[in-house]
Amino acid sequence: MDKKRVLSGIRATGRLHLGNYLGAVKGMLELQKNPEYETFYMVADLHSITTPFDPEQLRRNIKEVVLDYLSAGLDPEKSTIFVQSHVREHTELAYLFSTVETVARMQHLPTFKEKVKQHPENVTMALLNYPILMAADILVYKAEAVPVGIDQEPHLEISREIARKMNEKYGLDFPEPQRFATKGESVPSLSGEGKMSKSVEGSYINLTDTQDEIKKKIRAVPTSSNVGGEMSPGVKTLFKLLELFAPEDVSKYSTDYKNGTLKFVVLKDYLSEAIFKELQPIQKKRQEIQADPEYVEKVLKMGQAKATNVASKVLSQTKKEMGLL
Ligand code: TRP
């Protein structure tokens, strides 16, 4: 029986943080070890240039994400690990897909509107095309499962819409990809407001943060002075993180909270400890991999070849049915 395909990617905007790790990477790892799936994991470098960027910084960031992937446990023996722009079929398929979506539909997406607000001086064609390229990333492998955070749901809806339209118009057989959700699908910001995000300073913990840095950041989460009653956003964030990193201790701390006996600093330091414990082996592995840059190059070359092999076939099939071949 043919394996179902999985594709996911993360933008190269810097090192990965806990939000990426819990929302996407953990799902990637789960599917990687499931023998029913064939997994493709990429660094979305072409999506990184839809917002303002610096070329030298981008070059470094691409490598950082690959290092984070490998140290978190993505395994080149089991998964195809590659850089999006190394497989040209993505952009070519995206162009073909752009013929079945209207400008109006793209302009009305909440993700597009948000970016327009953040960077009003940078409302480019690439930004408008973001969801089309993402659909091509997924469908160029005919992937059915996509491990990503819940914020990506509107983009997946577009991918399904494009698959339906292409199938209807040209008799193709694209699957309608579904999001593969993890428990940490939306990780709150350390400020208590919104989600953990690279673009908001003080909102995130990186996978590479030291024990001290983690402790400092967690201690800085705002908590109200009174314990018990309705939880403030900062306190909710602490409990959400506790649920993700030390689920067995949630009931003890929430009882303390209800009884008014909870000391926030105790909860915070315990939580920091739990987070660091999970990150420590990842950091150790990162150091090993970093010591061998040729290894990373080799992984990416192999990934490019394996990905291109699948993507070129799907692209050719599409071009044929569209009358281009
Ligand atoms: N848009 C995704 C994000 O910001 C990144 C991404 C690009 C992606 N292409 C993808 C995720 C394809 C899953 C599948 O997180």
Coordinates of C-alpha atoms and ligand atoms in Angstrom, one line a residue:
M1 CA 0.0 0.0 0.0
D2 CA 1.2 3.5 -0.8
K3 CA 2.1 5.6 2.1
K4 CA 0.3 8.8 2.8
R5 CA 2.5 11.9 2.4
V6 CA 3.1 14.6 4.9
L7 CA 4.5 18.1 4.3
S8 CA 5.3 20.9 6.7
G9 CA 7.6 23.9 6.8
I10 CA 8.6 26.8 9.0
R11 CA 9.6 30.3 7.8
A12 CA 13.3 31.1 8.2
T13 CA 12.9 34.1 10.5
G14 CA 15.4 33.0 13.1
R15 CA 15.9 30.2 15.5
L16 CA 12.8 28.2 16.4
H17 CA 10.9 29.0 19.6
L18 CA 8.6 26.9 21.8
G19 CA 5.6 27.9 19.7
N20 CA 7.1 26.4 16.6
Y21 CA 8.3 23.4 18.6
L22 CA 5.0 22.5 20.2
G23 CA 2.7 23.6 17.3
A24 CA 4.7 22.2 14.4
V25 CA 7.9 20.2 15.2
K26 CA 6.2 17.9 17.7
G27 CA 3.6 16.9 15.1
M28 CA 6.4 16.5 12.5
L29 CA 8.2 14.1 14.9
E30 CA 5.0 12.1 15.6
L31 CA 4.3 11.6 11.9
Q32 CA 8.0 10.8 11.2
K33 CA 7.9 7.8 13.4
N34 CA 4.5 6.5 12.0
P35 CA 5.3 4.0 9.3
E36 CA 2.1 4.8 7.5
Y37 CA 3.4 8.2 6.4
E38 CA 6.2 9.5 4.2
T39 CA 7.3 12.8 5.6
F40 CA 8.7 15.9 3.8
Y41 CA 9.9 18.8 6.0
M42 CA 11.2 22.0 4.5
V43 CA 12.5 25.4 5.5
A44 CA 10.1 27.9 3.9
D45 CA 12.7 30.4 2.7
L46 CA 10.6 31.7 -0.1
H47 CA 7.9 32.6 2.4
S48 CA 10.4 34.4 4.5
I49 CA 10.9 37.0 1.7
T50 CA 7.3 38.0 1.7
T51 CA 8.1 40.4 4.6
P52 CA 11.1 42.7 4.9
F53 CA 14.4 40.8 5.3
D54 CA 18.1 41.1 5.1
P55 CA 19.9 38.7 2.7
E56 CA 22.8 37.9 4.9
Q57 CA 20.6 37.4 7.9
L58 CA 18.3 35.2 5.8
R59 CA 21.2 33.0 4.7
R60 CA 22.0 32.4 8.4
N61 CA 18.4 31.9 9.4
I62 CA 17.9 29.1 6.9
K63 CA 20.8 27.2 8.4
E64 CA 19.5 27.9 12.0
V65 CA 16.1 26.3 11.1
V66 CA 17.8 23.2 9.6
L67 CA 20.0 22.9 12.7
D68 CA 16.9 23.2 15.0
Y69 CA 15.1 20.6 12.9
L70 CA 17.9 18.1 13.1
S71 CA 18.6 18.7 16.8
A72 CA 14.9 18.4 17.7
G73 CA 14.9 14.9 16.2
L74 CA 14.0 15.2 12.5
D75 CA 15.9 12.3 11.0
P76 CA 17.2 12.5 7.4
E77 CA 17.0 8.7 7.2
K78 CA 13.3 8.8 7.9
S79 CA 12.2 12.2 6.5
T80 CA 13.1 14.2 3.5
I81 CA 14.6 17.4 4.9
F82 CA 15.1 20.3 2.4
V83 CA 15.0 24.0 1.6
Q84 CA 11.9 25.2 -0.3
S85 CA 13.8 27.2 -2.9
H86 CA 16.1 24.2 -3.8
V87 CA 13.0 22.5 -5.4
R88 CA 12.0 24.8 -8.2
E89 CA 8.8 22.9 -8.9
H90 CA 7.1 24.7 -5.9
T91 CA 7.2 28.1 -7.6
E92 CA 6.2 26.7 -11.0
L93 CA 3.2 24.9 -9.6
A94 CA 2.3 28.0 -7.6
Y95 CA 2.1 30.0 -10.8
L96 CA -0.2 27.4 -12.3
F97 CA -2.3 27.5 -9.2
S98 CA -2.6 31.2 -9.3
T99 CA -4.8 30.9 -12.4
V100 CA -7.7 29.4 -10.3
E101 CA -7.8 31.9 -7.4
T102 CA -9.0 35.5 -7.5
V103 CA -7.3 38.5 -6.2
A104 CA -10.4 39.4 -4.1
R105 CA -10.3 36.0 -2.3
M106 CA -6.6 36.4 -1.4
Q107 CA -7.1 40.0 -0.2
H108 CA -9.8 38.9 2.2
L109 CA -7.8 36.3 4.1
P110 CA -7.2 37.3 7.8
T111 CA -3.5 36.3 7.5
F112 CA -3.1 38.8 4.6
K113 CA -4.9 41.6 6.4
E114 CA -2.7 41.1 9.5
K115 CA 0.5 41.4 7.5
V116 CA -0.8 44.5 5.7
K117 CA -1.3 46.1 9.1
Q118 CA 2.2 45.0 10.3
H119 CA 4.0 46.2 7.2
P120 CA 1.8 48.7 5.3
E121 CA 4.8 49.7 3.2
N122 CA 5.3 46.2 2.0
V123 CA 2.1 44.9 0.5
T124 CA 3.7 43.1 -2.4
M125 CA 2.5 40.5 -5.0
A126 CA 4.6 37.9 -3.1
L127 CA 2.6 38.6 0.0
L128 CA -0.7 38.3 -1.8
N129 CA 0.6 35.0 -3.3
Y130 CA 1.7 33.6 0.0
P131 CA -1.3 31.1 0.3
I132 CA -0.9 30.0 -3.3
L133 CA 2.7 29.1 -2.8
M134 CA 1.9 27.3 0.4
A135 CA -0.8 25.2 -1.5
A136 CA 1.9 24.4 -4.1
D137 CA 4.3 23.4 -1.3
I138 CA 1.8 20.8 0.0
L139 CA 0.2 19.7 -3.3
V140 CA 3.4 19.3 -5.3
Y141 CA 3.9 16.2 -3.0
K142 CA 0.1 15.4 -3.0
A143 CA 0.5 15.6 0.8
E144 CA -2.6 14.8 2.9
A145 CA -1.5 15.7 6.3
V146 CA 0.1 19.0 7.4
P147 CA 1.4 19.4 11.0
V148 CA 1.1 23.1 11.7
G149 CA -0.3 25.5 14.3
I150 CA -4.0 26.4 14.3
D151 CA -3.2 29.9 12.9
Q152 CA -2.5 28.2 9.5
E153 CA -6.0 26.9 9.1
P154 CA -7.1 29.6 6.7
H155 CA -4.2 28.8 4.4
L156 CA -5.1 25.1 4.5
E157 CA -8.6 26.0 3.5
I158 CA -7.1 27.7 0.4
S159 CA -5.0 24.6 -0.4
R160 CA -8.2 22.4 -0.3
E161 CA -10.0 24.9 -2.5
I162 CA -7.2 24.9 -5.0
A163 CA -7.1 21.1 -5.0
R164 CA -10.8 20.9 -5.7
K165 CA -10.7 23.5 -8.5
M166 CA -7.7 21.8 -10.2
N167 CA -9.3 18.4 -10.0
E168 CA -12.6 19.7 -11.3
K169 CA -11.2 21.8 -14.2
Y170 CA -8.4 19.5 -15.3
G171 CA -9.3 16.0 -14.0
L172 CA -6.3 15.9 -11.6
D173 CA -6.3 13.9 -8.4
F174 CA -4.9 16.3 -5.7
P175 CA -6.0 15.3 -2.2
E176 CA -7.6 17.8 0.2
P177 CA -4.9 18.3 2.8
Q178 CA -5.9 18.3 6.5
R179 CA -4.1 19.9 9.4
F180 CA -2.5 17.5 11.8
A181 CA -3.0 19.1 15.2
T182 CA -0.8 18.7 18.3
K183 CA -1.7 19.5 21.9
G184 CA 0.4 22.7 21.8
E185 CA -1.3 24.0 18.7
S186 CA -1.5 27.5 20.1
V187 CA 1.2 28.5 22.6
P188 CA 0.5 31.8 24.4
S189 CA 2.9 34.7 24.4
L190 CA 4.9 35.1 27.7
S191 CA 3.3 38.6 27.9
G192 CA -0.1 36.9 28.3
E193 CA -1.4 38.6 25.2
G194 CA -1.7 36.8 21.9
K195 CA 0.5 34.0 20.7
M196 CA 4.2 33.3 21.1
S197 CA 5.8 35.0 18.1
K198 CA 9.2 35.8 16.8
S199 CA 8.1 39.2 15.8
V200 CA 7.1 40.2 19.4
E201 CA 10.2 40.7 21.7
G202 CA 9.7 39.1 25.1
S203 CA 7.0 36.8 23.9
Y204 CA 9.1 33.7 23.3
I205 CA 11.6 31.1 24.5
N206 CA 14.0 29.8 21.9
L207 CA 15.0 26.1 21.7
T208 CA 18.6 27.3 22.3
D209 CA 17.9 29.5 25.4
T210 CA 20.0 28.6 28.4
Q211 CA 18.6 27.6 31.8
D212 CA 19.2 31.1 33.1
E213 CA 17.5 32.8 30.1
I214 CA 14.5 30.6 30.5
K215 CA 14.3 31.3 34.2
K216 CA 14.5 35.0 33.6
K217 CA 11.9 35.0 30.9
I218 CA 9.4 32.9 32.9
R219 CA 10.0 35.0 36.0
A220 CA 9.0 38.1 33.9
V221 CA 5.6 36.7 33.0
P222 CA 3.2 39.2 34.6
T223 CA 1.1 37.7 37.5
S224 CA -1.5 39.5 39.6
S225 CA -0.6 40.0 43.2
N226 CA -3.7 38.1 44.4
V227 CA -4.0 34.4 44.2
G228 CA -7.4 32.6 43.6
G229 CA -10.4 33.6 41.7
E230 CA -10.3 34.5 37.9
M231 CA -6.8 33.9 36.5
S232 CA -5.1 36.8 34.8
P233 CA -3.8 36.3 31.2
G234 CA -0.2 35.9 32.5
V235 CA -1.2 33.2 35.0
K236 CA -3.2 31.4 32.4
T237 CA -0.1 31.3 30.3
L238 CA 1.9 29.8 33.1
F239 CA -0.7 27.1 33.6
K240 CA -0.9 26.4 29.8
L241 CA 2.8 25.9 29.7
L242 CA 2.7 23.7 32.8
E243 CA 0.1 21.6 31.0
L244 CA 2.4 21.2 28.1
F245 CA 5.7 20.5 29.9
A246 CA 4.6 18.9 33.2
P247 CA 1.0 17.8 32.9
E248 CA 1.2 15.6 36.0
D249 CA 1.7 18.7 38.2
V250 CA -1.2 20.8 37.0
S251 CA -3.7 19.6 39.5
K252 CA -1.4 20.2 42.5
Y253 CA -0.6 23.8 41.4
S254 CA -4.2 24.7 40.5
T255 CA -5.4 23.4 43.9
D256 CA -2.8 25.7 45.5
Y257 CA -4.0 28.5 43.3
K258 CA -7.7 28.0 44.3
N259 CA -6.7 27.7 48.0
G260 CA -4.8 31.0 47.8
T261 CA -1.6 29.3 48.9
L262 CA 0.3 29.3 45.6
K263 CA 3.6 31.2 45.4
F264 CA 4.0 32.3 41.8
V265 CA 7.8 32.3 42.0
V266 CA 7.7 28.6 43.1
L267 CA 5.5 27.7 40.1
K268 CA 7.6 29.8 37.8
D269 CA 10.9 28.2 38.8
Y270 CA 9.4 24.7 38.6
L271 CA 8.1 25.4 35.2
S272 CA 11.5 26.8 34.0
E273 CA 13.1 23.6 35.2
A274 CA 10.6 21.5 33.3
I275 CA 11.0 23.4 30.1
F276 CA 14.8 23.3 30.3
K277 CA 14.7 19.5 30.9
E278 CA 12.9 19.0 27.6
L279 CA 15.3 21.4 25.8
Q280 CA 18.6 20.1 27.2
P281 CA 18.9 17.0 25.0
I282 CA 18.0 19.1 21.9
Q283 CA 20.7 21.6 22.8
K284 CA 23.3 18.9 23.3
K285 CA 22.5 17.4 19.9
R286 CA 22.7 20.8 18.3
Q287 CA 26.3 21.2 19.5
E288 CA 27.2 17.9 18.0
I289 CA 25.6 18.7 14.6
Q290 CA 27.0 22.2 14.5
A291 CA 30.5 20.8 14.8
D292 CA 30.1 19.1 11.4
P293 CA 28.8 21.7 8.8
E294 CA 29.4 19.2 6.0
Y295 CA 26.8 16.9 7.5
V296 CA 24.1 19.6 7.2
E297 CA 25.1 20.2 3.5
K298 CA 24.9 16.5 2.8
V299 CA 21.4 16.3 4.4
L300 CA 20.1 19.2 2.3
K301 CA 21.5 17.8 -1.0
M302 CA 19.9 14.4 -0.3
G303 CA 16.7 16.1 0.6
Q304 CA 16.7 18.2 -2.5
A305 CA 17.1 15.1 -4.7
K306 CA 14.4 13.1 -3.0
A307 CA 11.9 16.0 -3.0
T308 CA 12.6 16.9 -6.6
N309 CA 12.0 13.3 -7.7
V310 CA 8.4 13.5 -6.4
A311 CA 7.7 17.1 -7.2
S312 CA 8.8 16.9 -10.8
K313 CA 6.3 14.1 -11.5
V314 CA 3.4 15.9 -10.0
L315 CA 4.3 19.1 -11.8
S316 CA 4.6 17.3 -15.2
Q317 CA 1.2 15.6 -14.7
T318 CA -0.4 19.0 -13.9
K319 CA 1.2 20.6 -17.0
K320 CA 0.0 17.8 -19.2
E321 CA -3.6 18.0 -18.0
M322 CA -3.5 21.8 -18.5
G323 CA -2.3 21.5 -22.1
L324 CA 1.2 22.7 -21.4
L325 CA 3.0 19.5 -22.2
Ligands
TRP1 N1 2.9 29.5 6.5 C1 3.6 28.6 7.4 C2 3.8 29.3 8.7 O1 3.9 30.5 8.8 C3 4.9 28.1 6.8 C4 4.7 27.3 5.6 C5 5.0 27.6 4.3 C6 4.1 26.0 5.6 N2 4.7 26.6 3.5 C7 4.1 25.6 4.2 C8 3.5 25.2 6.6 C9 3.6 24.4 3.9 C10 3.0 24.0 6.2 C11 3.0 23.6 4.8 O2 4.0 28.7 9.7

